[in-house]
mmCIF file of C-alpha atoms in Angstrom:
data_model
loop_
_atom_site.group_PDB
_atom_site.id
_atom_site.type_symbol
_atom_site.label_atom_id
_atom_site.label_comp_id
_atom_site.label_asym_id
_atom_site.label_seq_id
_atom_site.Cartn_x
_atom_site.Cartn_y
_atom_site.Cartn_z
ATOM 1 C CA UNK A 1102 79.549 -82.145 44.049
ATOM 2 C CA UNK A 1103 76.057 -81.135 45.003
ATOM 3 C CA UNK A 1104 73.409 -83.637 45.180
ATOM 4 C CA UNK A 1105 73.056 -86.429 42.285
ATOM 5 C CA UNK A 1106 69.894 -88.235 43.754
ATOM 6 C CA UNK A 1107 67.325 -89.715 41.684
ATOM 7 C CA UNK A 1108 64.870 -87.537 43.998
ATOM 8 C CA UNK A 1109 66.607 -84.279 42.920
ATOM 9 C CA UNK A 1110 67.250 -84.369 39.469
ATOM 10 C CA UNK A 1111 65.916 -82.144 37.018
ATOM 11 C CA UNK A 1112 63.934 -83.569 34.292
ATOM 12 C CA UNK A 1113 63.052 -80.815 31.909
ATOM 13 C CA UNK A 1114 65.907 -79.291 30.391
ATOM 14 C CA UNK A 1115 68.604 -81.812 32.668
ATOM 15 C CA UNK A 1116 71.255 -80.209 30.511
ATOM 16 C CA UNK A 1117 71.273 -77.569 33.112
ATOM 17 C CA UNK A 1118 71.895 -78.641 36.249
ATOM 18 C CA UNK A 1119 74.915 -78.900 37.856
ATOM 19 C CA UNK A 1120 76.510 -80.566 40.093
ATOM 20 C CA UNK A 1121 80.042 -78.195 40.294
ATOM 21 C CA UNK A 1122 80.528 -76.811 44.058
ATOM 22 C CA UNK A 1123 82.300 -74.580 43.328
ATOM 23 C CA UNK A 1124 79.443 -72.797 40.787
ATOM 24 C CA UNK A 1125 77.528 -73.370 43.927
ATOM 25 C CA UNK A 1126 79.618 -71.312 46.188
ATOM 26 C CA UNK A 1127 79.919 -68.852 43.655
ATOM 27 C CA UNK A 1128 76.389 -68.202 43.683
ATOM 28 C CA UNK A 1129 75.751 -68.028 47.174
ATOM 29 C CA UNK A 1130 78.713 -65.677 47.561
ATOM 30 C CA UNK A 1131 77.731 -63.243 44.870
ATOM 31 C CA UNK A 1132 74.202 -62.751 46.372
ATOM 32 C CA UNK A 1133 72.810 -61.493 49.440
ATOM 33 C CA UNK A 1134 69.254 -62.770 49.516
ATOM 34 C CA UNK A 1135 67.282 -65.967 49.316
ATOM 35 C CA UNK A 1136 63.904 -67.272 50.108
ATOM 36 C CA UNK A 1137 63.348 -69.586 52.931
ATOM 37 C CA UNK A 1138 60.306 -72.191 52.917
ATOM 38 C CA UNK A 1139 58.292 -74.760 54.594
ATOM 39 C CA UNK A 1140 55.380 -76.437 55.834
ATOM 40 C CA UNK A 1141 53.590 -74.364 59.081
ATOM 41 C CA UNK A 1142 50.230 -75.852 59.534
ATOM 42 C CA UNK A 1143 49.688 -77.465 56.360
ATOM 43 C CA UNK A 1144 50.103 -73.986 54.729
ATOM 44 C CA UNK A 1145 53.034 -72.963 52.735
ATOM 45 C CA UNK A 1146 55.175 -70.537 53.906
ATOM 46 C CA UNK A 1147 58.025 -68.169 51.913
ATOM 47 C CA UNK A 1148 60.195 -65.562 53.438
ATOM 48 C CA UNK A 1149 62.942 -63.262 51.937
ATOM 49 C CA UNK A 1150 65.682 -63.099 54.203
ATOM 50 C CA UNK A 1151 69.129 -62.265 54.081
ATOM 51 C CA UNK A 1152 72.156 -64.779 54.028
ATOM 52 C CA UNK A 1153 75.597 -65.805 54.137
ATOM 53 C CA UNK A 1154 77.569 -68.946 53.361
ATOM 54 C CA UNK A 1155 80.015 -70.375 56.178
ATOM 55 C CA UNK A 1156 81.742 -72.704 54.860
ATOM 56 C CA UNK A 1157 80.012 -76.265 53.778
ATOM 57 C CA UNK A 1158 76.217 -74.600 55.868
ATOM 58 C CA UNK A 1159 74.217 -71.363 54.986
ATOM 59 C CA UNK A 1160 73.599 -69.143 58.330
ATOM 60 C CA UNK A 1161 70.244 -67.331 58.260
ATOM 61 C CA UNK A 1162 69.149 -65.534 61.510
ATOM 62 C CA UNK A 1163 65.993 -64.556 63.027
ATOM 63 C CA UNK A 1164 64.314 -63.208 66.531
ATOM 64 C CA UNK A 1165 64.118 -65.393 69.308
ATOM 65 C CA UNK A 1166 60.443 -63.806 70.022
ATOM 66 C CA UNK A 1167 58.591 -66.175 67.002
ATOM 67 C CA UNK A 1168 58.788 -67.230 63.543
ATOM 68 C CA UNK A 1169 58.299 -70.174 61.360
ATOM 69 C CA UNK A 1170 62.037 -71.037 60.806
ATOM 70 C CA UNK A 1171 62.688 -71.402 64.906
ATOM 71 C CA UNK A 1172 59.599 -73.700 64.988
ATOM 72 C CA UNK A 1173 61.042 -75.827 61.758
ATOM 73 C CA UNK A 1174 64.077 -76.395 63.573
ATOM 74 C CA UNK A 1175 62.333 -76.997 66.673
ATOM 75 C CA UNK A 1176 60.297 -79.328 64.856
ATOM 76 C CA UNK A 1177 63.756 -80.854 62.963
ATOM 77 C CA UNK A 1178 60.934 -80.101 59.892
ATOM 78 C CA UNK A 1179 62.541 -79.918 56.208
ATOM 79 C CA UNK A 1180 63.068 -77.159 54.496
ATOM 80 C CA UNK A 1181 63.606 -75.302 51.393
ATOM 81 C CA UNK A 1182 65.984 -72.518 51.035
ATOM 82 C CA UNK A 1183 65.993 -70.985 47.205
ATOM 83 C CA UNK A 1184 68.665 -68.338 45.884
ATOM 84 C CA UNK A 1185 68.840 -66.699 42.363
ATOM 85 C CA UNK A 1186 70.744 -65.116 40.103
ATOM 86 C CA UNK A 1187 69.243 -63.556 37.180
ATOM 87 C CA UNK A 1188 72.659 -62.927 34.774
ATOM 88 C CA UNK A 1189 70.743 -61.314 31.661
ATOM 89 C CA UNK A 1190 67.692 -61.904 29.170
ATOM 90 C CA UNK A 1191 68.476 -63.803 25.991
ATOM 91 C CA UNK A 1192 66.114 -62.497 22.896
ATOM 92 C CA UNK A 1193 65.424 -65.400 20.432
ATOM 93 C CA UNK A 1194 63.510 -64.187 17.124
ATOM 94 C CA UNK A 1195 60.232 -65.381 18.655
ATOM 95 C CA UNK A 1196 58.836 -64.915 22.326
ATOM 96 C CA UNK A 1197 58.356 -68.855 22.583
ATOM 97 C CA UNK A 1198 62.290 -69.423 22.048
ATOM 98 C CA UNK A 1199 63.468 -65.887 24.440
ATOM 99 C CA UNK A 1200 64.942 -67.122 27.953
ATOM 100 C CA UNK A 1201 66.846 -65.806 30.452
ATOM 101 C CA UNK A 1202 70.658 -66.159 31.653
ATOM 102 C CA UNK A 1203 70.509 -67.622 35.431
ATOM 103 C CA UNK A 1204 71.928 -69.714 38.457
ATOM 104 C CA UNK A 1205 69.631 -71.126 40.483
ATOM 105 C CA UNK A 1206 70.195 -73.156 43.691
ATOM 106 C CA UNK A 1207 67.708 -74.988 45.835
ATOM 107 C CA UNK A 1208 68.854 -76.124 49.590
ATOM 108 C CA UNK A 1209 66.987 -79.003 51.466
ATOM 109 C CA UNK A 1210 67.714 -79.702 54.581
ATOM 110 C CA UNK A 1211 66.958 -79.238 58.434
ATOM 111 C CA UNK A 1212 67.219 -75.650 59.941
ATOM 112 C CA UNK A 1213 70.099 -75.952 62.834
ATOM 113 C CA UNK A 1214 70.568 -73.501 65.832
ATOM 114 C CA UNK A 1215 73.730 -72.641 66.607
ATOM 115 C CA UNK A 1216 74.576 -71.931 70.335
ATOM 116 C CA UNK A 1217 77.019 -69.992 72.418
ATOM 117 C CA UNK A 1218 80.329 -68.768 70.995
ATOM 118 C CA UNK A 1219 79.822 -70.186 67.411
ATOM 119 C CA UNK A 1220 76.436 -68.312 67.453
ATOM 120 C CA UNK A 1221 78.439 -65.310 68.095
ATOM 121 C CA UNK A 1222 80.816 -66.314 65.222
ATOM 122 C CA UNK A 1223 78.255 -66.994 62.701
ATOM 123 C CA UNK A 1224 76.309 -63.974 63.565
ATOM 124 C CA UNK A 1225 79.415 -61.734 63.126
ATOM 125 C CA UNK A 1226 79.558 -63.911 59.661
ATOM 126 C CA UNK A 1227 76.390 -62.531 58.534
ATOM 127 C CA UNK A 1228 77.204 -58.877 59.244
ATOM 128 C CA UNK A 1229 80.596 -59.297 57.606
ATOM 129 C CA UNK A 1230 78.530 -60.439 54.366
ATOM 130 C CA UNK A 1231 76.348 -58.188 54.439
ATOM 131 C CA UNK A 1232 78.134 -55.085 55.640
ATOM 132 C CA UNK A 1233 82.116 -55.864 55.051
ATOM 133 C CA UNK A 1234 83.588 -53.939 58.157
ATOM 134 C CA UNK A 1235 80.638 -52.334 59.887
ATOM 135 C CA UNK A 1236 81.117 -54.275 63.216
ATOM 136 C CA UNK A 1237 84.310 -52.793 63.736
ATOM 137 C CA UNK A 1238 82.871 -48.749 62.913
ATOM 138 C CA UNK A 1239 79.414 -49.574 65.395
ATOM 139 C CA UNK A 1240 79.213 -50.431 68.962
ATOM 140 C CA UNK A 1241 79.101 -53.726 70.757
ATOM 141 C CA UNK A 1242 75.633 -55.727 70.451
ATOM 142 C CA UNK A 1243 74.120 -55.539 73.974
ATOM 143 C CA UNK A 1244 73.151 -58.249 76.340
ATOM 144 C CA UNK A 1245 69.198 -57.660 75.339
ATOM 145 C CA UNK A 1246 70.283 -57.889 71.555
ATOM 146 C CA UNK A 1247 72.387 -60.740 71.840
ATOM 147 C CA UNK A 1248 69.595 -62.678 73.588
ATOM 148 C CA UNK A 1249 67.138 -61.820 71.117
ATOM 149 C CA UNK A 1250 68.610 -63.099 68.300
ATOM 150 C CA UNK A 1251 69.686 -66.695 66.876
ATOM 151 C CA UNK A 1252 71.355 -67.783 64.059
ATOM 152 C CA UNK A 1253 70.430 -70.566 62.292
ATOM 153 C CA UNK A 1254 72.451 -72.843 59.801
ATOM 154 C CA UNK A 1255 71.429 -75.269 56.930
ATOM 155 C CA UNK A 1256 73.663 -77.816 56.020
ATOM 156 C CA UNK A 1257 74.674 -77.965 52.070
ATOM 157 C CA UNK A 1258 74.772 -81.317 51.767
ATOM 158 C CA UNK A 1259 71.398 -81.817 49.821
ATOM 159 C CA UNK A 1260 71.378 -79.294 46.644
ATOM 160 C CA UNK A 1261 69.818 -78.678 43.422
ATOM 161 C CA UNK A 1262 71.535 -76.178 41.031
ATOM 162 C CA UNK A 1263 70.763 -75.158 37.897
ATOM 163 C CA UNK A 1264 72.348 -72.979 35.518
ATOM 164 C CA UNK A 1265 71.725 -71.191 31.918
ATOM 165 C CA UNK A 1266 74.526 -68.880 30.311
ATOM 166 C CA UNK A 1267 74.130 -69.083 26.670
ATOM 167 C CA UNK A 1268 73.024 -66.632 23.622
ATOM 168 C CA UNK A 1269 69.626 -67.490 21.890
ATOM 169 C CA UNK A 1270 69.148 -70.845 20.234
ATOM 170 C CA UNK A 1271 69.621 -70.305 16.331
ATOM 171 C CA UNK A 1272 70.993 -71.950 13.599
ATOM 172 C CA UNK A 1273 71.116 -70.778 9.448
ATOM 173 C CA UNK A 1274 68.495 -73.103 8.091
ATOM 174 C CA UNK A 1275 66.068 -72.563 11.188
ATOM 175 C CA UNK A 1276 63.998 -70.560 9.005
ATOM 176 C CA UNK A 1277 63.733 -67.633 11.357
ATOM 177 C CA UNK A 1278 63.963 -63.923 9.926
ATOM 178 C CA UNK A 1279 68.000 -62.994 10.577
ATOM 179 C CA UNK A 1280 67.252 -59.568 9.987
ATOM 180 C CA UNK A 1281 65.479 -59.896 13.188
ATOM 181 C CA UNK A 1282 67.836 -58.708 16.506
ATOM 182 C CA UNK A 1283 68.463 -61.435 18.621
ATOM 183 C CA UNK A 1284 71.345 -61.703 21.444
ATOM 184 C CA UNK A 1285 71.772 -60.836 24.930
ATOM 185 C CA UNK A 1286 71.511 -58.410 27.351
ATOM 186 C CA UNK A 1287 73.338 -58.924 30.200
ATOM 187 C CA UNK A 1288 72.198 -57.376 33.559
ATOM 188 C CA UNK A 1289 74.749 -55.974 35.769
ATOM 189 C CA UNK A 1290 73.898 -55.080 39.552
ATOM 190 C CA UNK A 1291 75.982 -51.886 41.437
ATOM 191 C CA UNK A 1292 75.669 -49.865 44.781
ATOM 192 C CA UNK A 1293 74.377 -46.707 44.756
ATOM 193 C CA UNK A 1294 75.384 -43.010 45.932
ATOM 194 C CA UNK A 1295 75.235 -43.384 50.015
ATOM 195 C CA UNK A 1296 72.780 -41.716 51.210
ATOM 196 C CA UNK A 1297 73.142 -40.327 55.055
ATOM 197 C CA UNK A 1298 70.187 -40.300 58.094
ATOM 198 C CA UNK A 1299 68.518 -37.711 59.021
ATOM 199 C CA UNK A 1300 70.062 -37.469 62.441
ATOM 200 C CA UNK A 1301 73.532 -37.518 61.091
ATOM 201 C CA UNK A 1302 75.109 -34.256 60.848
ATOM 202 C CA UNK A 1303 76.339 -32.819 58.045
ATOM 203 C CA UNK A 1304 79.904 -33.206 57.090
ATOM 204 C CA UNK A 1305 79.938 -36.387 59.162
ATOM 205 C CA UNK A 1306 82.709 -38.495 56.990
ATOM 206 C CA UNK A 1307 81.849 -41.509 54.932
ATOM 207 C CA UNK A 1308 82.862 -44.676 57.030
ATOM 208 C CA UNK A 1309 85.304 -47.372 55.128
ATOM 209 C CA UNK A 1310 82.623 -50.029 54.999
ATOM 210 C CA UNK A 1311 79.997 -47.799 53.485
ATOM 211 C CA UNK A 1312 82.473 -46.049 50.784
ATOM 212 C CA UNK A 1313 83.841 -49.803 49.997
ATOM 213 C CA UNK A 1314 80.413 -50.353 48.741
ATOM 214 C CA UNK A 1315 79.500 -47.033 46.537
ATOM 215 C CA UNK A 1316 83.164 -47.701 45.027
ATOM 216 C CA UNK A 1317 83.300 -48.817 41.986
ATOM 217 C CA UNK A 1318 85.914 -51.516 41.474
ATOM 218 C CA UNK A 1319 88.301 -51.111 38.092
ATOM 219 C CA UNK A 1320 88.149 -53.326 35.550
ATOM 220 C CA UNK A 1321 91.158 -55.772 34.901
#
């Protein structure tokens, strides 16, 4: 279950949230960004970064040369890390009643650093989510790479989800024109042609993890 605290619950629309884990780990699986926010100087502070799930933590990384989410976990400061998925747009017969089909997660916690061989782990974690089988087509990290970069992790333990997958809201005596289109459109998300450097040379083949991706995957 994700987090049922008084502190977290939603109060408009409470219908919506849910407390399912697995839902949760669905979401974070199925995308590959989320925003990451705190506190740095009494300002607030958002960055996009990409993400994986490991597990009961999410693993975010970053250079070892600056950046707010080192200090916050230096600082054992709370933060906020938000990810979204936007599943469609619902079209009611009037603009006030029109939504939009989402999951929506929120993760509080404090930013953890995650040393020696598990950092390797967790970084070779992020690549695999990001880039199934790249590490295994590219060369080793060097020494000067490794050292410049550290993963992060943020426990799931306190979590907010909230979720809306449902047509418009209509009934037959609303009083609403029917003649009026109303439904869903549902918003579906795929890779790309590849498209290769400008230093690669031409006939160069198409590596596994890169044709994976631009693959489309049959329907069931």
């Amino acid at each position: 279950m994700t987090n049922t605290s008084a502190q977290r619950r939603i109060r408009r629309l409470a219908e919506r949230q849910t407390h399912d884990r697995d839902a949760l780990f669905e979401l974070l699986d199925s995308e590959l960004v989320g925003h990451l926010a705190s506190a740095v100087d009494g300002m607030p502070v958002v960055v996009p970064m990409g993400f994986a799930r490991d597990g009961d933590h999410v693993l975010v990384h970053g250079s070892t040369g600056g950046g707010f989410a080192l200090r916050a976990a230096a600082e054992r400061a709370t933060v906020a890390f938000a990810v979204t998925a936007l599943d469609g747009l619902v079209f009611a017969r009037s603009l006030f009643d029109s939504s939009m089909n989402y999951r929506s997660a929120v993760v509080y916690g404090v930013l953890e650093p995650v040393e020696g061989e598990r950092a390797d782990a967790a970084l070779l974690a992020l690549s695999e989510r990001l880039m199934p089988g790249r590490s295994a087509e590219v060369r080793a990290m060097t020494r000067k790479e490794v050292a410049a970069t550290r993963v992060l992790r943020l426990p799931l333990d306190d979590v907010v989800m909230k979720a809306r997958a449902a047509g418009p809201s209509e009934a037959a005596d609303d009083g609403e024109d029917h003649t009026i289109w109303a439904g869903v459109v549902p918003l579906g998300r795929a890779w790309g042609a590849p498209v290769p450097s400008g230093l690669t040379p031409a006939g160069t083949l198409t590596p596994k993890s890169v044709a994976a991706l631009a693959t489309p995957i049959p329907a069931n």
